[in-house]
Amino acid sequence: MKHSQIHCVLLFLALALALGLSTSSGVPHLRKHYVRFINQLDNKVLNVNCKNQNPYIDLNLHILLPHEEYEFSYMVNRTMLFNCDLRHGFTSAVFPVSDRTTKRQCGGNHCVWKAQDDGVYVLNRKTNVYKFMHGWGK
């Protein structure tokens, strides 16, 4: 490729990038949200199954041995409302993990859930304190 052709290609790329950046400001910015589960049950297996209804997304069953973790992420938009079903033995807790209230409890876009024998806790990342959120049902 000749020097003048390379110069034209570089100029074209610079213009394309500049135009792309200026026109992309009208596109809504989507944030990525992270959800992590930690099994802190006393020598018990934790089953985690999370689903979103619209659009339907089933993240399948994840079996966590004691002290194991599972994390997933998704792009935040109005229709994403993941509910997660946590089970151990014959007890369970089903709750939303992507609603506004929960995100406020998390203190950001990275929610960390801890399953213990007495229930499920969420970590507030701003205060670094776990808060009890859900007991185990039958």
PDB file of C-alpha atoms in Angstrom:
ATOM      1  CA  MET A   1       0.000   0.000   0.000  1.00  0.00           C
ATOM      2  CA  LYS A   2       1.333   3.450  -0.891  1.00  0.00           C
ATOM      3  CA  HIS A   3       1.959   6.113   1.720  1.00  0.00           C
ATOM      4  CA  SER A   4      -0.911   8.277   0.415  1.00  0.00           C
ATOM      5  CA  GLN A   5      -3.338   5.323   0.546  1.00  0.00           C
ATOM      6  CA  ILE A   6      -2.374   4.562   4.151  1.00  0.00           C
ATOM      7  CA  HIS A   7      -2.894   8.235   5.018  1.00  0.00           C
ATOM      8  CA  CYS A   8      -6.397   8.167   3.446  1.00  0.00           C
ATOM      9  CA  VAL A   9      -7.333   4.975   5.301  1.00  0.00           C
ATOM     10  CA  LEU A  10      -6.191   6.457   8.622  1.00  0.00           C
ATOM     11  CA  LEU A  11      -8.097   9.684   7.944  1.00  0.00           C
ATOM     12  CA  PHE A  12     -11.234   7.707   7.069  1.00  0.00           C
ATOM     13  CA  LEU A  13     -10.947   5.653  10.299  1.00  0.00           C
ATOM     14  CA  ALA A  14     -10.475   8.798  12.386  1.00  0.00           C
ATOM     15  CA  LEU A  15     -13.574  10.400  10.816  1.00  0.00           C
ATOM     16  CA  ALA A  16     -15.627   7.231  11.269  1.00  0.00           C
ATOM     17  CA  LEU A  17     -14.658   7.040  14.947  1.00  0.00           C
ATOM     18  CA  ALA A  18     -15.428  10.716  15.512  1.00  0.00           C
ATOM     19  CA  LEU A  19     -18.834  10.463  13.857  1.00  0.00           C
ATOM     20  CA  GLY A  20     -19.605   7.226  15.653  1.00  0.00           C
ATOM     21  CA  LEU A  21     -18.853   8.747  19.041  1.00  0.00           C
ATOM     22  CA  SER A  22     -20.917  11.853  18.394  1.00  0.00           C
ATOM     23  CA  THR A  23     -23.984   9.932  17.184  1.00  0.00           C
ATOM     24  CA  SER A  24     -23.815   7.255  19.884  1.00  0.00           C
ATOM     25  CA  SER A  25     -24.754   9.769  22.593  1.00  0.00           C
ATOM     26  CA  GLY A  26     -28.443   9.244  21.741  1.00  0.00           C
ATOM     27  CA  VAL A  27     -28.209   5.500  22.486  1.00  0.00           C
ATOM     28  CA  PRO A  28     -29.232   4.589  26.039  1.00  0.00           C
ATOM     29  CA  HIS A  29     -26.318   3.444  28.160  1.00  0.00           C
ATOM     30  CA  LEU A  30     -26.794  -0.085  29.513  1.00  0.00           C
ATOM     31  CA  ARG A  31     -24.930  -1.080  32.645  1.00  0.00           C
ATOM     32  CA  LYS A  32     -23.775  -4.557  33.445  1.00  0.00           C
ATOM     33  CA  HIS A  33     -25.074  -6.001  36.700  1.00  0.00           C
ATOM     34  CA  TYR A  34     -23.399  -8.867  38.580  1.00  0.00           C
ATOM     35  CA  VAL A  35     -24.979 -11.347  40.983  1.00  0.00           C
ATOM     36  CA  ARG A  36     -22.880 -13.723  43.091  1.00  0.00           C
ATOM     37  CA  PHE A  37     -23.938 -16.468  45.493  1.00  0.00           C
ATOM     38  CA  ILE A  38     -21.693 -17.874  48.219  1.00  0.00           C
ATOM     39  CA  ASN A  39     -22.504 -21.129  49.993  1.00  0.00           C
ATOM     40  CA  GLN A  40     -21.783 -20.614  53.697  1.00  0.00           C
ATOM     41  CA  LEU A  41     -24.109 -23.434  54.816  1.00  0.00           C
ATOM     42  CA  ASP A  42     -22.695 -25.743  57.459  1.00  0.00           C
ATOM     43  CA  ASN A  43     -21.518 -28.709  55.379  1.00  0.00           C
ATOM     44  CA  LYS A  44     -24.561 -28.618  53.031  1.00  0.00           C
ATOM     45  CA  VAL A  45     -24.998 -28.342  49.280  1.00  0.00           C
ATOM     46  CA  LEU A  46     -26.739 -25.204  47.944  1.00  0.00           C
ATOM     47  CA  ASN A  47     -28.801 -25.388  44.738  1.00  0.00           C
ATOM     48  CA  VAL A  48     -29.129 -22.090  42.839  1.00  0.00           C
ATOM     49  CA  ASN A  49     -31.506 -21.616  39.903  1.00  0.00           C
ATOM     50  CA  CYS A  50     -32.133 -18.111  38.495  1.00  0.00           C
ATOM     51  CA  LYS A  51     -34.632 -17.149  35.789  1.00  0.00           C
ATOM     52  CA  ASN A  52     -35.837 -14.035  34.001  1.00  0.00           C
ATOM     53  CA  GLN A  53     -39.367 -14.032  32.566  1.00  0.00           C
ATOM     54  CA  ASN A  54     -39.235 -11.380  29.822  1.00  0.00           C
ATOM     55  CA  PRO A  55     -37.304 -12.353  27.785  1.00  0.00           C
ATOM     56  CA  TYR A  56     -37.314 -15.878  29.180  1.00  0.00           C
ATOM     57  CA  ILE A  57     -33.829 -16.811  30.365  1.00  0.00           C
ATOM     58  CA  ASP A  58     -33.159 -19.873  32.518  1.00  0.00           C
ATOM     59  CA  LEU A  59     -29.612 -19.959  33.876  1.00  0.00           C
ATOM     60  CA  ASN A  60     -30.057 -23.629  34.826  1.00  0.00           C
ATOM     61  CA  LEU A  61     -29.316 -25.307  38.125  1.00  0.00           C
ATOM     62  CA  HIS A  62     -25.968 -24.674  39.782  1.00  0.00           C
ATOM     63  CA  ILE A  63     -24.936 -26.953  42.637  1.00  0.00           C
ATOM     64  CA  LEU A  64     -22.565 -25.318  45.102  1.00  0.00           C
ATOM     65  CA  LEU A  65     -20.594 -27.331  47.608  1.00  0.00           C
ATOM     66  CA  PRO A  66     -19.745 -25.628  50.923  1.00  0.00           C
ATOM     67  CA  HIS A  67     -17.721 -22.425  50.352  1.00  0.00           C
ATOM     68  CA  GLU A  68     -18.206 -22.542  46.577  1.00  0.00           C
ATOM     69  CA  GLU A  69     -19.457 -19.509  44.624  1.00  0.00           C
ATOM     70  CA  TYR A  70     -21.505 -18.918  41.493  1.00  0.00           C
ATOM     71  CA  GLU A  71     -21.781 -15.610  39.628  1.00  0.00           C
ATOM     72  CA  PHE A  72     -23.691 -14.389  36.588  1.00  0.00           C
ATOM     73  CA  SER A  73     -24.037 -11.031  34.886  1.00  0.00           C
ATOM     74  CA  TYR A  74     -26.562  -9.333  32.627  1.00  0.00           C
ATOM     75  CA  MET A  75     -27.160  -6.002  30.964  1.00  0.00           C
ATOM     76  CA  VAL A  76     -29.630  -3.906  32.980  1.00  0.00           C
ATOM     77  CA  ASN A  77     -32.803  -2.849  31.199  1.00  0.00           C
ATOM     78  CA  ARG A  78     -36.464  -2.409  32.116  1.00  0.00           C
ATOM     79  CA  THR A  79     -37.529  -5.989  31.388  1.00  0.00           C
ATOM     80  CA  MET A  80     -34.789  -7.811  33.277  1.00  0.00           C
ATOM     81  CA  LEU A  81     -36.144  -9.120  36.575  1.00  0.00           C
ATOM     82  CA  PHE A  82     -34.240 -12.195  37.668  1.00  0.00           C
ATOM     83  CA  ASN A  83     -35.713 -14.316  40.434  1.00  0.00           C
ATOM     84  CA  CYS A  84     -33.524 -16.907  42.085  1.00  0.00           C
ATOM     85  CA  ASP A  85     -34.506 -20.096  43.849  1.00  0.00           C
ATOM     86  CA  LEU A  86     -32.012 -21.181  46.516  1.00  0.00           C
ATOM     87  CA  ARG A  87     -32.525 -24.622  48.045  1.00  0.00           C
ATOM     88  CA  HIS A  88     -30.822 -26.895  50.507  1.00  0.00           C
ATOM     89  CA  GLY A  89     -32.372 -30.084  51.791  1.00  0.00           C
ATOM     90  CA  PHE A  90     -36.140 -29.538  51.964  1.00  0.00           C
ATOM     91  CA  THR A  91     -35.953 -25.762  52.487  1.00  0.00           C
ATOM     92  CA  SER A  92     -35.882 -22.963  49.959  1.00  0.00           C
ATOM     93  CA  ALA A  93     -35.904 -19.211  49.458  1.00  0.00           C
ATOM     94  CA  VAL A  94     -37.173 -17.621  46.231  1.00  0.00           C
ATOM     95  CA  PHE A  95     -36.612 -13.898  45.728  1.00  0.00           C
ATOM     96  CA  PRO A  96     -35.830 -11.214  43.128  1.00  0.00           C
ATOM     97  CA  VAL A  97     -32.181 -10.266  42.694  1.00  0.00           C
ATOM     98  CA  SER A  98     -32.467  -7.536  40.057  1.00  0.00           C
ATOM     99  CA  ASP A  99     -35.215  -5.193  41.298  1.00  0.00           C
ATOM    100  CA  ARG A 100     -34.457  -1.606  42.369  1.00  0.00           C
ATOM    101  CA  THR A 101     -34.901  -2.291  46.081  1.00  0.00           C
ATOM    102  CA  THR A 102     -32.371  -5.102  45.965  1.00  0.00           C
ATOM    103  CA  LYS A 103     -29.897  -3.011  43.972  1.00  0.00           C
ATOM    104  CA  ARG A 104     -30.137  -0.296  46.640  1.00  0.00           C
ATOM    105  CA  GLN A 105     -29.510  -2.906  49.341  1.00  0.00           C
ATOM    106  CA  CYS A 106     -26.422  -4.056  47.409  1.00  0.00           C
ATOM    107  CA  GLY A 107     -25.023  -0.548  47.229  1.00  0.00           C
ATOM    108  CA  GLY A 108     -24.126  -0.824  43.561  1.00  0.00           C
ATOM    109  CA  ASN A 109     -24.287  -3.019  40.515  1.00  0.00           C
ATOM    110  CA  HIS A 110     -22.542  -6.027  42.065  1.00  0.00           C
ATOM    111  CA  CYS A 111     -24.766  -7.955  44.477  1.00  0.00           C
ATOM    112  CA  VAL A 112     -23.215 -10.615  46.680  1.00  0.00           C
ATOM    113  CA  TRP A 113     -25.583 -13.071  48.367  1.00  0.00           C
ATOM    114  CA  LYS A 114     -24.489 -15.387  51.177  1.00  0.00           C
ATOM    115  CA  ALA A 115     -26.499 -18.473  52.142  1.00  0.00           C
ATOM    116  CA  GLN A 116     -26.181 -19.476  55.791  1.00  0.00           C
ATOM    117  CA  ASP A 117     -28.072 -21.953  57.951  1.00  0.00           C
ATOM    118  CA  ASP A 118     -30.414 -19.238  59.276  1.00  0.00           C
ATOM    119  CA  GLY A 119     -31.180 -17.597  55.893  1.00  0.00           C
ATOM    120  CA  VAL A 120     -29.891 -15.539  52.981  1.00  0.00           C
ATOM    121  CA  TYR A 121     -27.915 -12.295  53.386  1.00  0.00           C
ATOM    122  CA  VAL A 122     -26.929  -9.590  50.913  1.00  0.00           C
ATOM    123  CA  LEU A 123     -23.714  -7.572  51.126  1.00  0.00           C
ATOM    124  CA  ASN A 124     -23.973  -3.793  50.989  1.00  0.00           C
ATOM    125  CA  ARG A 125     -20.800  -2.900  49.125  1.00  0.00           C
ATOM    126  CA  LYS A 126     -20.788   0.681  50.414  1.00  0.00           C
ATOM    127  CA  THR A 127     -20.835  -0.321  54.098  1.00  0.00           C
ATOM    128  CA  ASN A 128     -19.259  -3.783  53.627  1.00  0.00           C
ATOM    129  CA  VAL A 129     -21.945  -5.244  55.940  1.00  0.00           C
ATOM    130  CA  TYR A 130     -24.169  -8.250  55.254  1.00  0.00           C
ATOM    131  CA  LYS A 131     -27.887  -7.756  55.897  1.00  0.00           C
ATOM    132  CA  PHE A 132     -30.372 -10.571  56.559  1.00  0.00           C
ATOM    133  CA  MET A 133     -32.895 -10.646  53.690  1.00  0.00           C
ATOM    134  CA  HIS A 134     -34.717 -13.996  53.523  1.00  0.00           C
ATOM    135  CA  GLY A 135     -35.374 -16.938  55.817  1.00  0.00           C
ATOM    136  CA  TRP A 136     -35.645 -20.510  54.602  1.00  0.00           C
ATOM    137  CA  GLY A 137     -39.217 -21.589  53.774  1.00  0.00           C
ATOM    138  CA  LYS A 138     -40.553 -25.093  53.515  1.00  0.00           C
TER     139      LYS A 138
END
